Amino acid sequence: MSTTSEQLGKLEQDSSLSDNVRRLVCEVGLQDTDANSEHSDWHLYMTDEGTLQWEAFERVLHQSSSEGSHVSDYQTAVSRLAPVCRAVHAYLSQLSPAERRRKYSPHLTWTGYGQLFEECFDLLSTSDQTDRTLSLLQATAALERALGDVFLMNGTQCPSLLKDLLATRELTEIFGCTAMSCLHIVIGPPSSLNLRNIAWHGFLSPGEVPDMYVSFLLVVVTTLGEQTPFLYEVSHRTPLDLSPQLHQLQKVFPVLQVTDLPILRDVIHRTTFIQPSMMPYWEKALEKFSDQSYGHCLLLLLPQLEHGLRRVFAVVNNCPQRMLTAESSVLYTTFDEILSPTLQDGSTNHMSSELGDSYMEVLLDLLVHPEGPRVRDHASHGELDLTTIPAVLANHVLCVCLAFCVKYASTDTSVLSGTAVHVEQVVQRYKSLFHPTALLVQRVYSCMESMSTWLQVPRPSAGELKGDQPKPSEEVAHNPDTMAMQAVSVVNAALHKVLPSHNPDSTLADLSTPHSWQIYETPMRAWLCEPVKTVYRPRGELEMVSLLRHIMDNSQTASQNIQGTAEQRCELWRNRQLRSRQRENYARMLDRSGSLCQVLKTLT
């Protein structure tokens, strides 16, 4: 067991909420006072159909419509709103599932996620505390997406953060000040209950958030739909398609089977990566994976992966206080800082040296790189269709979590199963798939493949083209070998300037000889297989990589266009549909295609 594992095992922590946050979330609204008891009757705030009466909420919050949706004192607002939330929860608890669906289902379709919100109600009615958090995670993601769709009815650029979206004039004009104030109190900025962020960033232990707040949030969603009927005409954005990224991810880890679940349970109970109070989430995630409920599995694992990494971050950087939720004046310790090269004070973040490049690359690929899946961001902001999360994505995230559990095992890894150890070994050998440099290498391969098919392009024989050959003067001026040699000379000279050790008379010039590309291709592929460091690269290098990717894109486009044109002209030539001038141009193109191919290969 490593030193870090030992230190993680010594951390005694029942809650990840700081004192002030815990007091606001878990205590302020639950204090029984005489003032609260008068607000316990749901008839005061709800219609017979179970939706909210905003006028009554204005009185509760002591707010007038002229004040707008701004809330200045969230502790006071929570203390006033909490008894109402308790009454709403009591009302929901007395409804049968059939009654609840009859009352609420018609008012959920405006979100575009009616099925997901019905699931949230169902999850809230179970006795399993992990289901409460799962309901909150799913509801906040779907609600953020739905509110963004409504914003775009009148707005243009949708804010990327929920707290900024809630503060927009567009939503206030549509839903009204009181409705937006209620959302601000429950899922607003860090000084509010801020339930969305503390859930998604992995700070909540099972049962820590009172059920009444989740119930209230769900009823707010139905009320918005009932009282704003034109919302049913809102246009919903298409969920994000991660198929291109998943095509690459499916090759990384072994496919976990239901028969592997006992092994996985053994691993999660033999690690210090998991805080004991969070264990029910991991158990539930495995259960959801077994049931092929991959969306729920993903929602449960992502916050727990962040929570576990935050614990490691706090240990290796000697800042145990960073395991807790920050106060409103300080930023949370989230994936962004955990994976950053430096801390907020400018000192070195020791996570990279603790984890090593391969583990960092796994995390950066999964969570950070712009062209990767960025699965936590996309899931938490409601950009993924949680009802159709594919098995490959849940499998990948589960394997990443499993690898960290093995890395910080509390026992000798020799006693762990072969599956668990194999997953960790895969991570140890992992090379980035979505870093710009890795994508550049992929583009080079693709460009090489495109140019390797030039010899397969149909063309007339030299004898058939005899009458359409270019004039002798053109043959000399545009001799393929001459042009290729000139291109090679330019590249050699440029290489010699930036790499003095490079010999300008080196075998790179062999590219000008017939069929030489096959000779050059083998060492080039070997060079592309060389490991390239991708963690924390300087900005200048990334700018150069971006330029090279642009060159590769243009080279491949040119290659494909030339091949397409050659095939089309050959077909027209054989059908005798080319005029005399067109036949000459076609012959000239074929004559020069060899030199052009050599130039493109040299650039590659």
Short mmCIF file of N, CA and C in Angstrom, two decimals, residues 42-202:
data_model
loop_
_atom_site.label_atom_id
_atom_site.label_comp_id
_atom_site.label_asym_id
_atom_site.label_seq_id
_atom_site.Cartn_x
_atom_site.Cartn_y
_atom_site.Cartn_z
N TRP A 42 -50.30 22.63 3.03
CA TRP A 42 -50.00 22.79 1.60
C TRP A 42 -51.08 23.56 0.87
N HIS A 43 -52.32 23.58 1.40
CA HIS A 43 -53.41 24.31 0.73
C HIS A 43 -53.10 25.79 0.60
N LEU A 44 -52.23 26.29 1.45
CA LEU A 44 -51.89 27.72 1.41
C LEU A 44 -51.06 28.07 0.19
N TYR A 45 -50.39 27.08 -0.40
CA TYR A 45 -49.41 27.38 -1.46
C TYR A 45 -49.65 26.61 -2.75
N MET A 46 -50.55 25.64 -2.72
CA MET A 46 -50.72 24.77 -3.88
C MET A 46 -52.17 24.76 -4.34
N THR A 47 -52.33 24.54 -5.64
CA THR A 47 -53.67 24.38 -6.19
C THR A 47 -54.15 22.96 -5.93
N ASP A 48 -55.41 22.71 -6.23
CA ASP A 48 -55.94 21.36 -6.06
C ASP A 48 -55.25 20.36 -6.98
N GLU A 49 -54.66 20.87 -8.07
CA GLU A 49 -53.95 20.00 -9.01
C GLU A 49 -52.49 19.78 -8.62
N GLY A 50 -52.09 20.35 -7.49
CA GLY A 50 -50.75 20.08 -6.98
C GLY A 50 -49.66 20.97 -7.51
N THR A 51 -50.02 22.07 -8.16
CA THR A 51 -49.01 23.02 -8.61
C THR A 51 -48.98 24.22 -7.66
N LEU A 52 -47.97 25.06 -7.82
CA LEU A 52 -47.72 26.13 -6.86
C LEU A 52 -48.46 27.42 -7.22
N GLN A 53 -48.80 28.18 -6.18
CA GLN A 53 -49.41 29.50 -6.36
C GLN A 53 -48.33 30.55 -6.07
N TRP A 54 -47.85 31.21 -7.11
CA TRP A 54 -46.72 32.13 -6.93
C TRP A 54 -47.08 33.32 -6.05
N GLU A 55 -48.34 33.74 -6.04
CA GLU A 55 -48.71 34.87 -5.19
C GLU A 55 -48.48 34.55 -3.71
N ALA A 56 -48.78 33.31 -3.34
CA ALA A 56 -48.55 32.90 -1.96
C ALA A 56 -47.06 32.88 -1.64
N PHE A 57 -46.24 32.52 -2.61
CA PHE A 57 -44.80 32.49 -2.38
C PHE A 57 -44.23 33.90 -2.25
N GLU A 58 -44.83 34.85 -2.94
CA GLU A 58 -44.39 36.24 -2.76
C GLU A 58 -44.56 36.66 -1.32
N ARG A 59 -45.68 36.26 -0.72
CA ARG A 59 -45.92 36.62 0.68
C ARG A 59 -44.95 35.91 1.61
N VAL A 60 -44.68 34.64 1.31
CA VAL A 60 -43.75 33.87 2.14
C VAL A 60 -42.36 34.49 2.12
N LEU A 61 -41.90 34.87 0.94
CA LEU A 61 -40.55 35.43 0.80
C LEU A 61 -40.50 36.92 1.10
N HIS A 62 -41.68 37.51 1.42
CA HIS A 62 -41.76 38.95 1.68
C HIS A 62 -41.19 39.73 0.50
N GLN A 63 -41.61 39.31 -0.69
CA GLN A 63 -41.03 39.87 -1.91
C GLN A 63 -42.14 40.42 -2.78
N SER A 64 -41.90 41.55 -3.40
CA SER A 64 -42.84 42.11 -4.36
C SER A 64 -42.27 41.93 -5.76
N SER A 65 -43.13 41.93 -6.77
CA SER A 65 -42.68 41.72 -8.14
C SER A 65 -41.74 42.82 -8.59
N SER A 66 -41.82 43.98 -7.97
CA SER A 66 -40.94 45.09 -8.37
C SER A 66 -39.50 44.87 -7.95
N GLU A 67 -39.28 43.94 -7.00
CA GLU A 67 -37.92 43.68 -6.53
C GLU A 67 -37.13 42.81 -7.50
N GLY A 68 -37.81 42.20 -8.46
CA GLY A 68 -37.12 41.30 -9.38
C GLY A 68 -36.84 39.96 -8.72
N SER A 69 -36.01 39.15 -9.37
CA SER A 69 -35.72 37.81 -8.86
C SER A 69 -34.50 37.78 -7.95
N HIS A 70 -33.90 38.94 -7.68
CA HIS A 70 -32.69 38.99 -6.87
C HIS A 70 -32.99 38.63 -5.42
N VAL A 71 -32.15 37.79 -4.84
CA VAL A 71 -32.26 37.42 -3.42
C VAL A 71 -31.00 37.91 -2.73
N SER A 72 -31.16 38.74 -1.71
CA SER A 72 -30.00 39.34 -1.05
C SER A 72 -29.52 38.52 0.15
N ASP A 73 -30.43 37.86 0.84
CA ASP A 73 -30.07 37.11 2.05
C ASP A 73 -30.61 35.69 1.91
N TYR A 74 -29.73 34.78 1.51
CA TYR A 74 -30.19 33.42 1.23
C TYR A 74 -30.53 32.64 2.50
N GLN A 75 -29.86 32.93 3.60
CA GLN A 75 -30.18 32.20 4.82
C GLN A 75 -31.60 32.52 5.27
N THR A 76 -31.96 33.79 5.21
CA THR A 76 -33.33 34.18 5.57
C THR A 76 -34.32 33.58 4.58
N ALA A 77 -33.96 33.63 3.30
CA ALA A 77 -34.85 33.09 2.27
C ALA A 77 -35.08 31.59 2.46
N VAL A 78 -34.02 30.86 2.80
CA VAL A 78 -34.15 29.41 3.03
C VAL A 78 -35.03 29.14 4.24
N SER A 79 -34.84 29.90 5.31
CA SER A 79 -35.64 29.69 6.52
C SER A 79 -37.12 29.95 6.25
N ARG A 80 -37.43 30.88 5.35
CA ARG A 80 -38.82 31.18 5.02
C ARG A 80 -39.40 30.14 4.05
N LEU A 81 -38.57 29.68 3.13
CA LEU A 81 -39.06 28.76 2.10
C LEU A 81 -39.15 27.32 2.59
N ALA A 82 -38.30 26.94 3.54
CA ALA A 82 -38.20 25.55 3.96
C ALA A 82 -39.52 24.96 4.46
N PRO A 83 -40.29 25.66 5.31
CA PRO A 83 -41.56 25.07 5.75
C PRO A 83 -42.51 24.79 4.60
N VAL A 84 -42.47 25.65 3.58
CA VAL A 84 -43.31 25.43 2.41
C VAL A 84 -42.83 24.19 1.66
N CYS A 85 -41.52 24.04 1.55
CA CYS A 85 -40.96 22.84 0.90
C CYS A 85 -41.39 21.59 1.64
N ARG A 86 -41.43 21.69 2.97
CA ARG A 86 -41.84 20.54 3.76
C ARG A 86 -43.31 20.20 3.48
N ALA A 87 -44.13 21.22 3.36
CA ALA A 87 -45.55 20.98 3.06
C ALA A 87 -45.72 20.38 1.66
N VAL A 88 -44.95 20.87 0.70
CA VAL A 88 -45.01 20.33 -0.66
C VAL A 88 -44.59 18.86 -0.67
N HIS A 89 -43.54 18.54 0.08
CA HIS A 89 -43.07 17.15 0.14
C HIS A 89 -44.13 16.26 0.78
N ALA A 90 -44.78 16.77 1.82
CA ALA A 90 -45.83 15.98 2.47
C ALA A 90 -46.98 15.72 1.50
N TYR A 91 -47.30 16.71 0.69
CA TYR A 91 -48.36 16.53 -0.30
C TYR A 91 -47.97 15.46 -1.32
N LEU A 92 -46.74 15.53 -1.81
CA LEU A 92 -46.29 14.53 -2.79
C LEU A 92 -46.32 13.13 -2.19
N SER A 93 -45.94 13.02 -0.94
CA SER A 93 -45.82 11.71 -0.29
C SER A 93 -47.17 11.01 -0.18
N GLN A 94 -48.26 11.78 -0.16
CA GLN A 94 -49.58 11.16 0.00
C GLN A 94 -50.19 10.72 -1.33
N LEU A 95 -49.55 11.12 -2.44
CA LEU A 95 -50.08 10.75 -3.75
C LEU A 95 -49.62 9.35 -4.15
N SER A 96 -50.51 8.61 -4.77
CA SER A 96 -50.11 7.33 -5.35
C SER A 96 -49.37 7.61 -6.66
N PRO A 97 -48.56 6.66 -7.15
CA PRO A 97 -47.87 6.89 -8.42
C PRO A 97 -48.82 7.25 -9.56
N ALA A 98 -49.99 6.62 -9.59
CA ALA A 98 -50.96 6.91 -10.66
C ALA A 98 -51.50 8.33 -10.53
N GLU A 99 -51.81 8.75 -9.30
CA GLU A 99 -52.29 10.12 -9.09
C GLU A 99 -51.22 11.13 -9.48
N ARG A 100 -49.99 10.83 -9.11
CA ARG A 100 -48.90 11.77 -9.41
C ARG A 100 -48.71 11.92 -10.91
N ARG A 101 -48.75 10.81 -11.63
CA ARG A 101 -48.57 10.89 -13.08
C ARG A 101 -49.74 11.65 -13.73
N ARG A 102 -50.95 11.42 -13.23
CA ARG A 102 -52.10 12.11 -13.81
C ARG A 102 -51.99 13.62 -13.63
N LYS A 103 -51.53 14.03 -12.46
CA LYS A 103 -51.44 15.46 -12.16
C LYS A 103 -50.26 16.13 -12.87
N TYR A 104 -49.12 15.44 -12.91
CA TYR A 104 -47.88 16.13 -13.29
C TYR A 104 -47.35 15.82 -14.69
N SER A 105 -47.60 14.62 -15.19
CA SER A 105 -47.00 14.25 -16.48
C SER A 105 -47.33 15.23 -17.61
N PRO A 106 -48.59 15.71 -17.73
CA PRO A 106 -48.88 16.65 -18.82
C PRO A 106 -48.08 17.94 -18.74
N HIS A 107 -47.66 18.31 -17.53
CA HIS A 107 -46.96 19.58 -17.35
C HIS A 107 -45.44 19.45 -17.44
N LEU A 108 -44.96 18.27 -17.79
CA LEU A 108 -43.51 18.05 -17.90
C LEU A 108 -43.03 18.03 -19.34
N THR A 109 -43.95 17.95 -20.29
CA THR A 109 -43.52 17.79 -21.68
C THR A 109 -42.79 19.02 -22.22
N TRP A 110 -43.01 20.20 -21.62
CA TRP A 110 -42.33 21.41 -22.10
C TRP A 110 -40.82 21.30 -21.99
N THR A 111 -40.35 20.44 -21.09
CA THR A 111 -38.90 20.32 -20.87
C THR A 111 -38.20 19.55 -21.98
N GLY A 112 -38.96 18.72 -22.69
CA GLY A 112 -38.33 17.81 -23.64
C GLY A 112 -37.77 16.58 -22.97
N TYR A 113 -37.90 16.51 -21.63
CA TYR A 113 -37.37 15.39 -20.85
C TYR A 113 -38.45 14.86 -19.90
N GLY A 114 -39.67 14.76 -20.39
CA GLY A 114 -40.77 14.33 -19.53
C GLY A 114 -40.49 13.00 -18.86
N GLN A 115 -39.95 12.03 -19.60
CA GLN A 115 -39.67 10.71 -19.03
C GLN A 115 -38.64 10.80 -17.91
N LEU A 116 -37.61 11.63 -18.10
CA LEU A 116 -36.58 11.77 -17.07
C LEU A 116 -37.15 12.36 -15.78
N PHE A 117 -38.02 13.37 -15.92
CA PHE A 117 -38.59 13.97 -14.71
C PHE A 117 -39.55 13.03 -14.02
N GLU A 118 -40.28 12.21 -14.77
CA GLU A 118 -41.12 11.20 -14.13
C GLU A 118 -40.26 10.21 -13.35
N GLU A 119 -39.11 9.85 -13.91
CA GLU A 119 -38.17 8.99 -13.18
C GLU A 119 -37.72 9.66 -11.89
N CYS A 120 -37.49 10.98 -11.94
CA CYS A 120 -37.05 11.71 -10.75
C CYS A 120 -38.09 11.61 -9.65
N PHE A 121 -39.37 11.75 -10.00
CA PHE A 121 -40.44 11.58 -9.01
C PHE A 121 -40.41 10.17 -8.44
N ASP A 122 -40.23 9.16 -9.31
CA ASP A 122 -40.20 7.77 -8.86
C ASP A 122 -39.03 7.53 -7.91
N LEU A 123 -37.87 8.05 -8.25
CA LEU A 123 -36.69 7.87 -7.40
C LEU A 123 -36.89 8.50 -6.03
N LEU A 124 -37.62 9.60 -6.01
CA LEU A 124 -37.84 10.31 -4.75
C LEU A 124 -38.77 9.54 -3.81
N SER A 125 -39.53 8.62 -4.36
CA SER A 125 -40.52 7.90 -3.55
C SER A 125 -39.98 6.60 -2.98
N THR A 126 -38.72 6.24 -3.27
CA THR A 126 -38.15 5.01 -2.72
C THR A 126 -37.57 5.28 -1.33
N SER A 127 -37.17 4.21 -0.67
CA SER A 127 -36.56 4.35 0.66
C SER A 127 -35.04 4.42 0.59
N ASP A 128 -34.48 4.31 -0.61
CA ASP A 128 -33.02 4.32 -0.79
C ASP A 128 -32.51 5.75 -0.86
N GLN A 129 -31.62 6.13 0.07
CA GLN A 129 -31.13 7.50 0.12
C GLN A 129 -30.30 7.87 -1.11
N THR A 130 -29.65 6.90 -1.73
CA THR A 130 -28.87 7.24 -2.93
C THR A 130 -29.78 7.66 -4.08
N ASP A 131 -31.02 7.17 -4.06
CA ASP A 131 -31.97 7.55 -5.11
C ASP A 131 -32.33 9.03 -5.02
N ARG A 132 -32.30 9.60 -3.81
CA ARG A 132 -32.60 11.03 -3.66
C ARG A 132 -31.55 11.86 -4.40
N THR A 133 -30.29 11.51 -4.19
CA THR A 133 -29.22 12.24 -4.87
C THR A 133 -29.29 12.02 -6.37
N LEU A 134 -29.59 10.79 -6.78
CA LEU A 134 -29.71 10.49 -8.21
C LEU A 134 -30.84 11.31 -8.83
N SER A 135 -31.95 11.45 -8.11
CA SER A 135 -33.06 12.27 -8.60
C SER A 135 -32.62 13.72 -8.76
N LEU A 136 -31.86 14.23 -7.80
CA LEU A 136 -31.38 15.61 -7.86
C LEU A 136 -30.41 15.80 -9.03
N LEU A 137 -29.50 14.87 -9.22
CA LEU A 137 -28.54 14.96 -10.32
C LEU A 137 -29.26 14.99 -11.67
N GLN A 138 -30.20 14.10 -11.83
CA GLN A 138 -30.90 13.99 -13.11
C GLN A 138 -31.80 15.20 -13.35
N ALA A 139 -32.49 15.64 -12.30
CA ALA A 139 -33.42 16.77 -12.45
C ALA A 139 -32.70 18.06 -12.78
N THR A 140 -31.57 18.32 -12.11
CA THR A 140 -30.86 19.58 -12.36
C THR A 140 -30.25 19.62 -13.75
N ALA A 141 -29.74 18.47 -14.22
CA ALA A 141 -29.18 18.43 -15.57
C ALA A 141 -30.26 18.68 -16.62
N ALA A 142 -31.39 17.98 -16.48
CA ALA A 142 -32.47 18.13 -17.45
C ALA A 142 -33.09 19.53 -17.39
N LEU A 143 -33.23 20.07 -16.18
CA LEU A 143 -33.82 21.41 -16.04
C LEU A 143 -32.93 22.47 -16.66
N GLU A 144 -31.62 22.37 -16.46
CA GLU A 144 -30.72 23.36 -17.06
C GLU A 144 -30.85 23.35 -18.59
N ARG A 145 -30.93 22.17 -19.16
CA ARG A 145 -31.06 22.09 -20.62
C ARG A 145 -32.40 22.69 -21.07
N ALA A 146 -33.46 22.37 -20.34
CA ALA A 146 -34.79 22.88 -20.70
C ALA A 146 -34.85 24.40 -20.58
N LEU A 147 -34.29 24.94 -19.50
CA LEU A 147 -34.28 26.40 -19.34
C LEU A 147 -33.47 27.07 -20.43
N GLY A 148 -32.39 26.41 -20.85
CA GLY A 148 -31.60 26.95 -21.95
C GLY A 148 -32.40 27.00 -23.24
N ASP A 149 -33.21 25.97 -23.49
CA ASP A 149 -34.06 25.95 -24.68
C ASP A 149 -35.07 27.10 -24.64
N VAL A 150 -35.64 27.34 -23.45
CA VAL A 150 -36.59 28.44 -23.31
C VAL A 150 -35.89 29.78 -23.51
N PHE A 151 -34.70 29.92 -22.95
CA PHE A 151 -33.94 31.16 -23.12
C PHE A 151 -33.73 31.48 -24.60
N LEU A 152 -33.45 30.46 -25.39
CA LEU A 152 -33.15 30.66 -26.80
C LEU A 152 -34.38 31.03 -27.63
N MET A 153 -35.56 31.02 -27.01
CA MET A 153 -36.74 31.52 -27.72
C MET A 153 -36.60 33.01 -28.01
N ASN A 154 -35.97 33.73 -27.07
CA ASN A 154 -35.78 35.18 -27.23
C ASN A 154 -34.32 35.58 -27.21
N GLY A 155 -33.47 34.77 -26.57
CA GLY A 155 -32.05 35.10 -26.46
C GLY A 155 -31.25 34.49 -27.60
N THR A 156 -29.95 34.76 -27.57
CA THR A 156 -29.07 34.25 -28.63
C THR A 156 -28.03 33.29 -28.07
N GLN A 157 -27.10 33.77 -27.27
CA GLN A 157 -26.03 32.94 -26.72
C GLN A 157 -26.42 32.49 -25.32
N CYS A 158 -26.71 31.20 -25.17
CA CYS A 158 -27.14 30.68 -23.87
C CYS A 158 -25.97 30.65 -22.90
N PRO A 159 -26.11 31.21 -21.68
CA PRO A 159 -25.02 31.16 -20.69
C PRO A 159 -24.60 29.73 -20.41
N SER A 160 -23.30 29.54 -20.18
CA SER A 160 -22.78 28.19 -19.96
C SER A 160 -22.96 27.72 -18.52
N LEU A 161 -23.20 28.63 -17.59
CA LEU A 161 -23.37 28.28 -16.18
C LEU A 161 -24.82 28.46 -15.77
N LEU A 162 -25.32 27.54 -14.96
CA LEU A 162 -26.71 27.59 -14.54
C LEU A 162 -27.02 28.86 -13.76
N LYS A 163 -26.13 29.27 -12.87
CA LYS A 163 -26.39 30.48 -12.07
C LYS A 163 -26.53 31.71 -12.95
N ASP A 164 -25.77 31.77 -14.03
CA ASP A 164 -25.89 32.89 -14.97
C ASP A 164 -27.17 32.80 -15.79
N LEU A 165 -27.55 31.58 -16.13
CA LEU A 165 -28.79 31.38 -16.89
C LEU A 165 -29.99 31.82 -16.06
N LEU A 166 -29.99 31.48 -14.76
CA LEU A 166 -31.10 31.86 -13.89
C LEU A 166 -31.22 33.37 -13.72
N ALA A 167 -30.12 34.08 -13.92
CA ALA A 167 -30.11 35.53 -13.72
C ALA A 167 -30.49 36.31 -14.98
N THR A 168 -30.82 35.62 -16.06
CA THR A 168 -31.07 36.33 -17.32
C THR A 168 -32.45 37.00 -17.32
N ARG A 169 -32.51 38.12 -17.98
CA ARG A 169 -33.76 38.87 -18.14
C ARG A 169 -34.78 38.05 -18.92
N GLU A 170 -34.31 37.28 -19.90
CA GLU A 170 -35.22 36.52 -20.75
C GLU A 170 -36.06 35.53 -19.94
N LEU A 171 -35.43 34.80 -19.01
CA LEU A 171 -36.19 33.82 -18.22
C LEU A 171 -37.11 34.50 -17.23
N THR A 172 -36.66 35.61 -16.64
CA THR A 172 -37.50 36.34 -15.70
C THR A 172 -38.75 36.86 -16.38
N GLU A 173 -38.62 37.35 -17.61
CA GLU A 173 -39.78 37.86 -18.34
C GLU A 173 -40.77 36.75 -18.67
N ILE A 174 -40.28 35.55 -18.88
CA ILE A 174 -41.16 34.43 -19.25
C ILE A 174 -41.80 33.80 -18.03
N PHE A 175 -41.03 33.54 -16.98
CA PHE A 175 -41.53 32.79 -15.83
C PHE A 175 -41.98 33.67 -14.67
N GLY A 176 -41.50 34.89 -14.61
CA GLY A 176 -41.86 35.76 -13.50
C GLY A 176 -40.80 35.76 -12.41
N CYS A 177 -40.80 36.83 -11.63
CA CYS A 177 -39.77 37.03 -10.61
C CYS A 177 -39.82 35.99 -9.49
N THR A 178 -41.02 35.65 -9.05
CA THR A 178 -41.13 34.75 -7.90
C THR A 178 -40.63 33.35 -8.24
N ALA A 179 -41.01 32.85 -9.40
CA ALA A 179 -40.55 31.53 -9.82
C ALA A 179 -39.03 31.50 -9.91
N MET A 180 -38.44 32.54 -10.49
CA MET A 180 -36.99 32.58 -10.63
C MET A 180 -36.31 32.73 -9.28
N SER A 181 -36.94 33.46 -8.35
CA SER A 181 -36.37 33.58 -7.00
C SER A 181 -36.31 32.22 -6.32
N CYS A 182 -37.36 31.42 -6.49
CA CYS A 182 -37.37 30.08 -5.89
C CYS A 182 -36.25 29.22 -6.46
N LEU A 183 -36.05 29.30 -7.77
CA LEU A 183 -34.95 28.55 -8.38
C LEU A 183 -33.60 29.06 -7.90
N HIS A 184 -33.47 30.38 -7.76
CA HIS A 184 -32.23 30.94 -7.22
C HIS A 184 -31.92 30.37 -5.84
N ILE A 185 -32.92 30.26 -5.00
CA ILE A 185 -32.70 29.80 -3.63
C ILE A 185 -32.25 28.34 -3.61
N VAL A 186 -32.82 27.52 -4.48
CA VAL A 186 -32.56 26.08 -4.44
C VAL A 186 -31.32 25.68 -5.24
N ILE A 187 -31.15 26.22 -6.44
CA ILE A 187 -30.04 25.78 -7.30
C ILE A 187 -29.27 26.97 -7.86
N GLY A 188 -29.22 28.05 -7.10
CA GLY A 188 -28.57 29.27 -7.57
C GLY A 188 -27.09 29.33 -7.26
N PRO A 189 -26.58 30.51 -6.91
CA PRO A 189 -25.15 30.72 -6.69
C PRO A 189 -24.65 30.02 -5.43
N PRO A 190 -23.33 30.04 -5.18
CA PRO A 190 -22.77 29.35 -4.01
C PRO A 190 -23.35 29.78 -2.67
N SER A 191 -23.85 31.01 -2.57
CA SER A 191 -24.42 31.46 -1.29
C SER A 191 -25.84 30.95 -1.08
N SER A 192 -26.44 30.33 -2.10
CA SER A 192 -27.77 29.73 -1.96
C SER A 192 -27.62 28.29 -1.46
N LEU A 193 -28.72 27.53 -1.49
CA LEU A 193 -28.59 26.09 -1.20
C LEU A 193 -27.65 25.43 -2.19
N ASN A 194 -27.67 25.91 -3.43
CA ASN A 194 -26.68 25.49 -4.44
C ASN A 194 -26.67 23.97 -4.61
N LEU A 195 -27.85 23.36 -4.59
CA LEU A 195 -27.93 21.90 -4.58
C LEU A 195 -27.35 21.27 -5.84
N ARG A 196 -27.48 21.95 -6.95
CA ARG A 196 -26.96 21.39 -8.20
C ARG A 196 -25.46 21.18 -8.10
N ASN A 197 -24.73 22.19 -7.67
CA ASN A 197 -23.26 22.09 -7.65
C ASN A 197 -22.75 21.14 -6.58
N ILE A 198 -23.33 21.18 -5.39
CA ILE A 198 -22.79 20.31 -4.34
C ILE A 198 -23.10 18.84 -4.65
N ALA A 199 -24.15 18.59 -5.43
CA ALA A 199 -24.43 17.21 -5.85
C ALA A 199 -23.50 16.79 -6.97
N TRP A 200 -23.40 17.61 -8.01
CA TRP A 200 -22.61 17.22 -9.18
C TRP A 200 -21.11 17.18 -8.91
N HIS A 201 -20.64 17.95 -7.95
CA HIS A 201 -19.21 17.92 -7.64
C HIS A 201 -18.86 16.91 -6.55
N GLY A 202 -19.82 16.09 -6.16
CA GLY A 202 -19.53 14.97 -5.28
C GLY A 202 -19.37 15.29 -3.81
#
